[in-house]
PDB file of C-alpha atoms and ligand atoms in Angstrom:
ATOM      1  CA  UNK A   1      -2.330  77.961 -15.677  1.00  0.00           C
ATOM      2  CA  UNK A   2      -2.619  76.712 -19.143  1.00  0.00           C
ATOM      3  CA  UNK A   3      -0.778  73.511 -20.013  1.00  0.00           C
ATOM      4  CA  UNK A   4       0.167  71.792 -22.721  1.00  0.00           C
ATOM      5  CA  UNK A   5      -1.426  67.875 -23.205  1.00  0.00           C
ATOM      6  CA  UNK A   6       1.706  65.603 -23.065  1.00  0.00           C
ATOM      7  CA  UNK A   7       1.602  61.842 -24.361  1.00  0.00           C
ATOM      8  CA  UNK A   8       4.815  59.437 -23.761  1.00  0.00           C
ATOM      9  CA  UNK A   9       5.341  56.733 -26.306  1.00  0.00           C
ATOM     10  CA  UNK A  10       6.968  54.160 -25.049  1.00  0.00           C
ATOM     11  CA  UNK A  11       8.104  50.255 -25.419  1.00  0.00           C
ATOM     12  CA  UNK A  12      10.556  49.019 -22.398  1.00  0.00           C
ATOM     13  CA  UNK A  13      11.794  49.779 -18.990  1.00  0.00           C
ATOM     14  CA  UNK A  14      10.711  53.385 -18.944  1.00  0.00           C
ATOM     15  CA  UNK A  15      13.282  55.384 -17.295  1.00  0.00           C
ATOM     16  CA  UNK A  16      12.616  57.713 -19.239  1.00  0.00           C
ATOM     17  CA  UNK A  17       9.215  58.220 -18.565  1.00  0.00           C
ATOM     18  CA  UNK A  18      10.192  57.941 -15.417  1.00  0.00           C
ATOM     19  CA  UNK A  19      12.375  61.243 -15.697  1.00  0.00           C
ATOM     20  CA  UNK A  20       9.744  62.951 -17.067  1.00  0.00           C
ATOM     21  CA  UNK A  21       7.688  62.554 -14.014  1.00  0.00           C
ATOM     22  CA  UNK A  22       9.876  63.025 -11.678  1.00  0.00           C
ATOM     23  CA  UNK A  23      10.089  66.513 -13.683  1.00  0.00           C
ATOM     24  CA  UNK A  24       6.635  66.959 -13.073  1.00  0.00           C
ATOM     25  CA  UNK A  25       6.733  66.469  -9.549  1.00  0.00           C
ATOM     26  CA  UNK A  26       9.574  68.594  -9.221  1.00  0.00           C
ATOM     27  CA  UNK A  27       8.507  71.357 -11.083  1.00  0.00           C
ATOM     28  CA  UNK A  28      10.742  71.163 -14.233  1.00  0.00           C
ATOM     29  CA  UNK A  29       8.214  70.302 -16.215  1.00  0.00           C
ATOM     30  CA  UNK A  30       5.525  73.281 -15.418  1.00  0.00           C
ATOM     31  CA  UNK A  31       3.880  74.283 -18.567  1.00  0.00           C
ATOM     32  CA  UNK A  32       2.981  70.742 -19.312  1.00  0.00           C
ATOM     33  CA  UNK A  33       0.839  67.863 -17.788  1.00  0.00           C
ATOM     34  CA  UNK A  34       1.521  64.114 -18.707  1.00  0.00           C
ATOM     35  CA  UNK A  35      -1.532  62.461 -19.565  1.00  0.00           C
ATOM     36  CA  UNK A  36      -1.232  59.720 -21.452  1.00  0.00           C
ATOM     37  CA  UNK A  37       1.402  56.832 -21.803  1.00  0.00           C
ATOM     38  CA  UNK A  38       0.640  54.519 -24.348  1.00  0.00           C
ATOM     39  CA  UNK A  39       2.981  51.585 -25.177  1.00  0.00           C
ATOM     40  CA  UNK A  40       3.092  49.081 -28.778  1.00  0.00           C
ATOM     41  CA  UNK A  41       4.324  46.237 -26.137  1.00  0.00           C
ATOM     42  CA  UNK A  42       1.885  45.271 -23.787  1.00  0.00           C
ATOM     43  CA  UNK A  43       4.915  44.025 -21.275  1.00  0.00           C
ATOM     44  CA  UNK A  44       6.315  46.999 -21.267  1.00  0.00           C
ATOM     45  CA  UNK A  45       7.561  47.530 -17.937  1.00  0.00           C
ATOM     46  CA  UNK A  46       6.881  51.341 -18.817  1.00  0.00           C
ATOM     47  CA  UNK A  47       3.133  50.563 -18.022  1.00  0.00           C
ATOM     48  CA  UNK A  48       4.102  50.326 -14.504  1.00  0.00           C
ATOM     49  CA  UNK A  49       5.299  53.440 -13.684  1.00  0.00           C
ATOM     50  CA  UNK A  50       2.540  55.058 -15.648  1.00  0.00           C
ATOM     51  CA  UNK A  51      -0.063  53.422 -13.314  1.00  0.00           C
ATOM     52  CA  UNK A  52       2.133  54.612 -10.036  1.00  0.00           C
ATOM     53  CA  UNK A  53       1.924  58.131 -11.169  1.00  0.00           C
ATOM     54  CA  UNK A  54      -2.154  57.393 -11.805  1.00  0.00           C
ATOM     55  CA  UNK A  55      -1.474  58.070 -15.473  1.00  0.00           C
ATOM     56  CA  UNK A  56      -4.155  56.845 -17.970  1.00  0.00           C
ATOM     57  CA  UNK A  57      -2.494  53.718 -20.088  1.00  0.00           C
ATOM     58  CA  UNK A  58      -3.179  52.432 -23.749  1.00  0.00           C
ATOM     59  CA  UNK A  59      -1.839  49.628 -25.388  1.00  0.00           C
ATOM     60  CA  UNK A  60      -1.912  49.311 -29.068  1.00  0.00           C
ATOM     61  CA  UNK A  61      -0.297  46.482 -31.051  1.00  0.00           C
ATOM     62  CA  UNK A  62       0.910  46.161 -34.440  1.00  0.00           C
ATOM     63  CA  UNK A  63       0.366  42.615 -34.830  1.00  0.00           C
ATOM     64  CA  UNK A  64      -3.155  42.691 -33.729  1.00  0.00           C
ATOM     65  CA  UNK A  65      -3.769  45.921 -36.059  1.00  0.00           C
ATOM     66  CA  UNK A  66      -2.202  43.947 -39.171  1.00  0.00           C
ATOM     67  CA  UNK A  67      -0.337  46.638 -40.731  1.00  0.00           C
ATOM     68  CA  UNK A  68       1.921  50.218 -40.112  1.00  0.00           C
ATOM     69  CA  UNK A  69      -0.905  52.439 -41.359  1.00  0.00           C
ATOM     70  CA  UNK A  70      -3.603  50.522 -39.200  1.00  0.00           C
ATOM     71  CA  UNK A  71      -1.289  50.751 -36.007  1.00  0.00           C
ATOM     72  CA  UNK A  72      -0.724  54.588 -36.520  1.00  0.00           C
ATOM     73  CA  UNK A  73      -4.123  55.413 -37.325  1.00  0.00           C
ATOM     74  CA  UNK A  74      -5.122  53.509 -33.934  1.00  0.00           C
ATOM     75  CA  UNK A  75      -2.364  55.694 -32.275  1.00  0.00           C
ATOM     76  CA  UNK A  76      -3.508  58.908 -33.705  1.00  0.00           C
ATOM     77  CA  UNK A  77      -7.111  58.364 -32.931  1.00  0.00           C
ATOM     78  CA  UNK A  78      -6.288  57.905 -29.055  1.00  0.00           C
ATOM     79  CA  UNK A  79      -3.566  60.792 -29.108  1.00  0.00           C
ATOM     80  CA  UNK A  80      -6.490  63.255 -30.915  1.00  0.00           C
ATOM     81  CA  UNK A  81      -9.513  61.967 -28.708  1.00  0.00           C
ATOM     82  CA  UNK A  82      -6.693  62.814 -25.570  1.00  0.00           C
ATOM     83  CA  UNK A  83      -6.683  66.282 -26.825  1.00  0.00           C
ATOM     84  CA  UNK A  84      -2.230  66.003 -27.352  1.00  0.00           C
ATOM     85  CA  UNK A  85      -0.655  69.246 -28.030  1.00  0.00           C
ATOM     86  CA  UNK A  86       2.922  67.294 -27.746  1.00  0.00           C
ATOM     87  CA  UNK A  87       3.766  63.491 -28.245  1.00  0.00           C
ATOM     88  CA  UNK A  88       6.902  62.536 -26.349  1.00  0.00           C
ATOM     89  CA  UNK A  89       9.010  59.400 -27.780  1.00  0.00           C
ATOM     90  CA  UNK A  90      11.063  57.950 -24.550  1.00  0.00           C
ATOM     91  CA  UNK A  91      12.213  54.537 -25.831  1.00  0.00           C
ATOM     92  CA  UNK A  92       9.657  53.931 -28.529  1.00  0.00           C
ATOM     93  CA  UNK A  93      11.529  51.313 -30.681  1.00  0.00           C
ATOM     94  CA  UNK A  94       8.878  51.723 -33.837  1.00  0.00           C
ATOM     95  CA  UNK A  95       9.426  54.319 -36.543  1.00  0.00           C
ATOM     96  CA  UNK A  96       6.823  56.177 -37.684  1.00  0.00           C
ATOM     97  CA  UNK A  97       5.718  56.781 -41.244  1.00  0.00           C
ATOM     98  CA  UNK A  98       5.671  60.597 -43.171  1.00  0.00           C
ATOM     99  CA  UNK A  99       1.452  60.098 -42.613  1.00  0.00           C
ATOM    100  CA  UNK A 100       1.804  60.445 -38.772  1.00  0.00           C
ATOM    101  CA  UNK A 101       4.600  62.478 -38.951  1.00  0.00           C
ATOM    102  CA  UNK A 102       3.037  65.008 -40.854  1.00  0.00           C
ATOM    103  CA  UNK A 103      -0.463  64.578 -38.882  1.00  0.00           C
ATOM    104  CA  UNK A 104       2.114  66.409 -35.848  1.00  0.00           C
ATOM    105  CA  UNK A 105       4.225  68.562 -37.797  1.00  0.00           C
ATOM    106  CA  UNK A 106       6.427  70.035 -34.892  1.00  0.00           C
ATOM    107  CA  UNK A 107       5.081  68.433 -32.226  1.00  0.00           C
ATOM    108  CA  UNK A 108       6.809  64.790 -31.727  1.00  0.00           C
ATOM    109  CA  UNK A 109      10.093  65.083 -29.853  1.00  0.00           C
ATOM    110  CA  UNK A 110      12.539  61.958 -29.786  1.00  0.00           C
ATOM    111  CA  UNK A 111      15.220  61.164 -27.112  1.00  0.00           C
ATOM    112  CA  UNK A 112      18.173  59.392 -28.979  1.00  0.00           C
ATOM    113  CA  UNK A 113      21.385  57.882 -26.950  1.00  0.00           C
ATOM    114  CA  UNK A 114      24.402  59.616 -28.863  1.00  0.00           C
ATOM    115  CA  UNK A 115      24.829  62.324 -30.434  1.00  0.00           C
ATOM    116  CA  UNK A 116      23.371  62.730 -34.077  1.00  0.00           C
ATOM    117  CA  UNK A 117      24.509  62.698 -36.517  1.00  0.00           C
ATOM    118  CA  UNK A 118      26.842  59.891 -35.427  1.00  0.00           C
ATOM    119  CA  UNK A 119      25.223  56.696 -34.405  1.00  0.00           C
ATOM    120  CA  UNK A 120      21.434  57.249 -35.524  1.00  0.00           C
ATOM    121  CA  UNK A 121      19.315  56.458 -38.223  1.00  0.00           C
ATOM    122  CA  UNK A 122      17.214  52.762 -39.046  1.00  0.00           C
ATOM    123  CA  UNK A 123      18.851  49.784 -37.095  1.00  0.00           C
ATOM    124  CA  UNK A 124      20.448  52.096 -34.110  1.00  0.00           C
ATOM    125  CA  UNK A 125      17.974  51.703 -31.154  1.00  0.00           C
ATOM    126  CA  UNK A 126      18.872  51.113 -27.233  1.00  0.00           C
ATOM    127  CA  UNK A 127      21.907  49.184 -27.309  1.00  0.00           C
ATOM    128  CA  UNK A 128      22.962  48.983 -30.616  1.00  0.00           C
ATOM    129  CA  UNK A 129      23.787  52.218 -30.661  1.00  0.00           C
ATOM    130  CA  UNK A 130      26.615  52.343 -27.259  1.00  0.00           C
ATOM    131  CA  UNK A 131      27.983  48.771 -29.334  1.00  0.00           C
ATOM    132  CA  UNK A 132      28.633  50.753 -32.828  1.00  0.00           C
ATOM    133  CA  UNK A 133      29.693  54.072 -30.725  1.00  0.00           C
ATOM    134  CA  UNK A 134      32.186  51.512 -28.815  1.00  0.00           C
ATOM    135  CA  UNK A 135      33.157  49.677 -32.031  1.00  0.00           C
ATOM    136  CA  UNK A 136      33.848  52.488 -33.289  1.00  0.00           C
ATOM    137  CA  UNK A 137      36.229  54.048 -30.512  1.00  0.00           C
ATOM    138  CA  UNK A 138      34.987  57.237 -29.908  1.00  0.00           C
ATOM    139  CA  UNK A 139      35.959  59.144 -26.699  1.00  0.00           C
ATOM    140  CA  UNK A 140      32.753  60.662 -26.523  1.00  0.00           C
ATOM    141  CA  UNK A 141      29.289  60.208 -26.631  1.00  0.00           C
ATOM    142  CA  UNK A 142      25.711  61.596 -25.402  1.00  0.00           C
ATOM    143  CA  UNK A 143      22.153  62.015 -26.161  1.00  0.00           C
ATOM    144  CA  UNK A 144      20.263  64.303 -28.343  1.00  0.00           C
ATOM    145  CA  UNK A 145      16.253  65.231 -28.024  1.00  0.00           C
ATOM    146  CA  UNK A 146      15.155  66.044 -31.311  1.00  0.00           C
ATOM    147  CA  UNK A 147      12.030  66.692 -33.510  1.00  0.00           C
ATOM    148  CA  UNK A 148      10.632  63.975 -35.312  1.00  0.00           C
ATOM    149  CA  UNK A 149      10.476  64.033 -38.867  1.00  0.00           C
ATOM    150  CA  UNK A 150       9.781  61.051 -41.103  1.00  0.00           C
ATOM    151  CA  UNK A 151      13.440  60.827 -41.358  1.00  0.00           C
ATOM    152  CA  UNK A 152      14.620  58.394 -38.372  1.00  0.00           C
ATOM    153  CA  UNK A 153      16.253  60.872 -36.349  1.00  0.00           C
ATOM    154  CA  UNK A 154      16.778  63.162 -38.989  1.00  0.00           C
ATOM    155  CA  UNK A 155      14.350  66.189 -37.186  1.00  0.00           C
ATOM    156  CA  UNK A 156      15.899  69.428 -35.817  1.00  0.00           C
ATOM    157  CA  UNK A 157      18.144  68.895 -32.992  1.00  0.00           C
ATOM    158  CA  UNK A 158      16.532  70.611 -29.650  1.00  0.00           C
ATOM    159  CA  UNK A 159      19.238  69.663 -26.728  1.00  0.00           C
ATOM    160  CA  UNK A 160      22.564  67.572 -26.802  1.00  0.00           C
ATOM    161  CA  UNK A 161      24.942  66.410 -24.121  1.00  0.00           C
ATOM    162  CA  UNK A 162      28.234  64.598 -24.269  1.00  0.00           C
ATOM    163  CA  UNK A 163      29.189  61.905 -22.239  1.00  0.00           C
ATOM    164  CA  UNK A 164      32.781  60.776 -22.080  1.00  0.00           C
ATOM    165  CA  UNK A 165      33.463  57.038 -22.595  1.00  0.00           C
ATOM    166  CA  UNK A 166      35.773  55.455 -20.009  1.00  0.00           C
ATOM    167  CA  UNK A 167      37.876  52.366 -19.925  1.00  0.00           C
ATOM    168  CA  UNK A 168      36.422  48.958 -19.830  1.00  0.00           C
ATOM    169  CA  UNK A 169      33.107  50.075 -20.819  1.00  0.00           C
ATOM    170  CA  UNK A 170      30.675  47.841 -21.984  1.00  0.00           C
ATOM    171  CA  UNK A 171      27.510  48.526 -24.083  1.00  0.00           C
ATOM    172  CA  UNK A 172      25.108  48.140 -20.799  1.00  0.00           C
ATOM    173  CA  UNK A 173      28.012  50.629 -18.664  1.00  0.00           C
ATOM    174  CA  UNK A 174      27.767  53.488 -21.575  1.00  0.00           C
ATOM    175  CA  UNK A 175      23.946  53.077 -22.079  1.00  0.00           C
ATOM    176  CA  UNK A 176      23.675  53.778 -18.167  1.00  0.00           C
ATOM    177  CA  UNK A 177      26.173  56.444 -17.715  1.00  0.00           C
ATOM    178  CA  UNK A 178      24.715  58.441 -20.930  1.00  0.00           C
ATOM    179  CA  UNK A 179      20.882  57.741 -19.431  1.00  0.00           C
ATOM    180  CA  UNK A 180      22.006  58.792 -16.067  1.00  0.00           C
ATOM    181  CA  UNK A 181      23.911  62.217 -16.751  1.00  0.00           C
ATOM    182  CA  UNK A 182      22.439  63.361 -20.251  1.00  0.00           C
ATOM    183  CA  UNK A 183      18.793  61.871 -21.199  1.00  0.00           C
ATOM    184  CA  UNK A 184      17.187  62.056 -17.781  1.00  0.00           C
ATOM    185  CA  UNK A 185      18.365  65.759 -17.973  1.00  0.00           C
ATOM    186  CA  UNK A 186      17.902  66.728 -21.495  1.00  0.00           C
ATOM    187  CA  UNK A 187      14.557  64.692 -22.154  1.00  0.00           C
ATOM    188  CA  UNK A 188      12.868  66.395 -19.312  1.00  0.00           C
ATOM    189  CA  UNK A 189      14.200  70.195 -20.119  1.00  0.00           C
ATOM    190  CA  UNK A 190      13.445  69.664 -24.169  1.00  0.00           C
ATOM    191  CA  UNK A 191       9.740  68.439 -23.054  1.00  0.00           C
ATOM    192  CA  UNK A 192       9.591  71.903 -20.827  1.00  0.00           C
ATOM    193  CA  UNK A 193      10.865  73.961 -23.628  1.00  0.00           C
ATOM    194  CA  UNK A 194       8.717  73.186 -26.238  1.00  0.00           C
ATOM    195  CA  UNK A 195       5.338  73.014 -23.831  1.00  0.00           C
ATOM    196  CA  UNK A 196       6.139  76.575 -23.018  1.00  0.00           C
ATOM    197  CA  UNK A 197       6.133  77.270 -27.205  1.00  0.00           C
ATOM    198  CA  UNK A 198       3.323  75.688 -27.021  1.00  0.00           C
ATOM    199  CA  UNK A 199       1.015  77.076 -24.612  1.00  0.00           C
ATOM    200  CA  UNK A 200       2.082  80.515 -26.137  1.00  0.00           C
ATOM    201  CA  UNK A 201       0.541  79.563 -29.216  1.00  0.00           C
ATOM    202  CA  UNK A 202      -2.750  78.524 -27.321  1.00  0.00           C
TER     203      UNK A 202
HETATM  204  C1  GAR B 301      16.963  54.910 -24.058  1.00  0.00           C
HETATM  205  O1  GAR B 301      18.352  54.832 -23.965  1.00  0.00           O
HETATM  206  C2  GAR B 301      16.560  55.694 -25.302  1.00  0.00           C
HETATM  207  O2  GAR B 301      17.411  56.779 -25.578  1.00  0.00           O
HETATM  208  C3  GAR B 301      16.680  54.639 -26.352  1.00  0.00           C
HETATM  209  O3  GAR B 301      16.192  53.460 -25.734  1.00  0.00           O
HETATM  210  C4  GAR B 301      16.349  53.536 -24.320  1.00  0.00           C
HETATM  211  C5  GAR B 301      14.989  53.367 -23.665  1.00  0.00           C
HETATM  212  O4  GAR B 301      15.112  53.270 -22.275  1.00  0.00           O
HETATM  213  N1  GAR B 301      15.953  55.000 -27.525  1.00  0.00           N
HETATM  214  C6  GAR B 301      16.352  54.695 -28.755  1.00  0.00           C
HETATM  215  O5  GAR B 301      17.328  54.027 -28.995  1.00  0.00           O
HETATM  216  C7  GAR B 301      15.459  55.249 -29.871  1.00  0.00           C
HETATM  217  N2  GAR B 301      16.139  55.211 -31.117  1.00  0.00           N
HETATM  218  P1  GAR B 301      13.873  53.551 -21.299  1.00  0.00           P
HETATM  219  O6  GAR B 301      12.699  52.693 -21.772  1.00  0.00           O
HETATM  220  O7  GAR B 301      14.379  53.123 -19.952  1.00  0.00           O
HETATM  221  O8  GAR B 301      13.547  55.024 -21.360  1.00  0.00           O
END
């Protein structure tokens, strides 16, 4: 069967990425086929699992490239050369200008740890965002997969799920409890959904 080319951005711990093959594996994701990671942090540990699954790797660096438009350009000539029909962001703490944006007009999703519009936009990334969602006292939280425009997380929303904040929760509590029962679900079913627009288009 005809799948679409998937490439997972990333820059940490992966779990994410991690999700998404599992998907694989399990069959959740079947009109796609991961074949790229490719991280801006050459620590990430991201990298790792990549490798386990026997995933092809790339590293590209911002400081080494010098500038924004040198480090994009880098990323989209290894994401054209791969063939990509759909660039996955799971944890990639770098925002990306209108130039790449617009280079995959429909065809970057995003998975963001509450749910937009609250909590989102330049400066929320990772844990930042379960601090200002706890500052703030909300009862509930979530994730949202979205497409990427060159607004930062300002794309059309694709899946959302709440999470409901508990007692005595701490920034590192609520980032686990929102990765464990929405973005390990929704990343993986967004990723599915659009691969299966995809691969009707082909
Ligand atoms: C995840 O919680 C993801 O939603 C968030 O960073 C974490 C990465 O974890 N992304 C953002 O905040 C993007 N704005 P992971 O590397 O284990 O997938």
């Amino acid at each position: 069967m005809l799948k679409a080319n998937i490439a997972v951005l990333v820059s940490g711990g992966g779990t994410n990425l991690q999700a998404l093959i599992d998907a694989q594996k399990n069959g959740i994701i079947k009109s796609g086929n991961i074949s790229l990671v490719i991280s801006n942090n050459s620590s990430a540990y991201a990298l790792e699992r990549a490798k386990n699954a026997g995933i092809d790797t790339a590293i590209v660096l911002k400081k080494e490239l010098g500038s924004q438009e040198a480090f994009e350009n880098k990323l989209i000539e290894i994401l054209d050369n791969a063939k990509t029909d759909i660039i996955v962001l799971a944890g990639f703490m770098s925002i990306l200008s209108a130039d790449f944006t617009n280079h995959y007009k429909d065809r970057i999703i995003n998975v963001h740890p509450s749910l937009i519009p609250s909590f989102c936009g330049k400066g929320f990334y990772g844990l930042k965002v379960h601090e200002a969602a706890l500052a703030y006292g909300v009862k509930v939280s979530g994730a949202t997969v979205h497409f990427v425009n060159e607004i930062p997380d300002g794309g059309k929303i694709i899946m959302q799920k709440a999470v409901e904040i508990m007692d005595g929760d701490t920034p590192e509590i609520l980032q686990k409890r929102i990765m464990e029962e929405a973005e390990w679900k929704i990343l993986p079913l967004s990723c599915e959904k659009v691969c299966s627009e995809i691969i009707k288009e082909k």
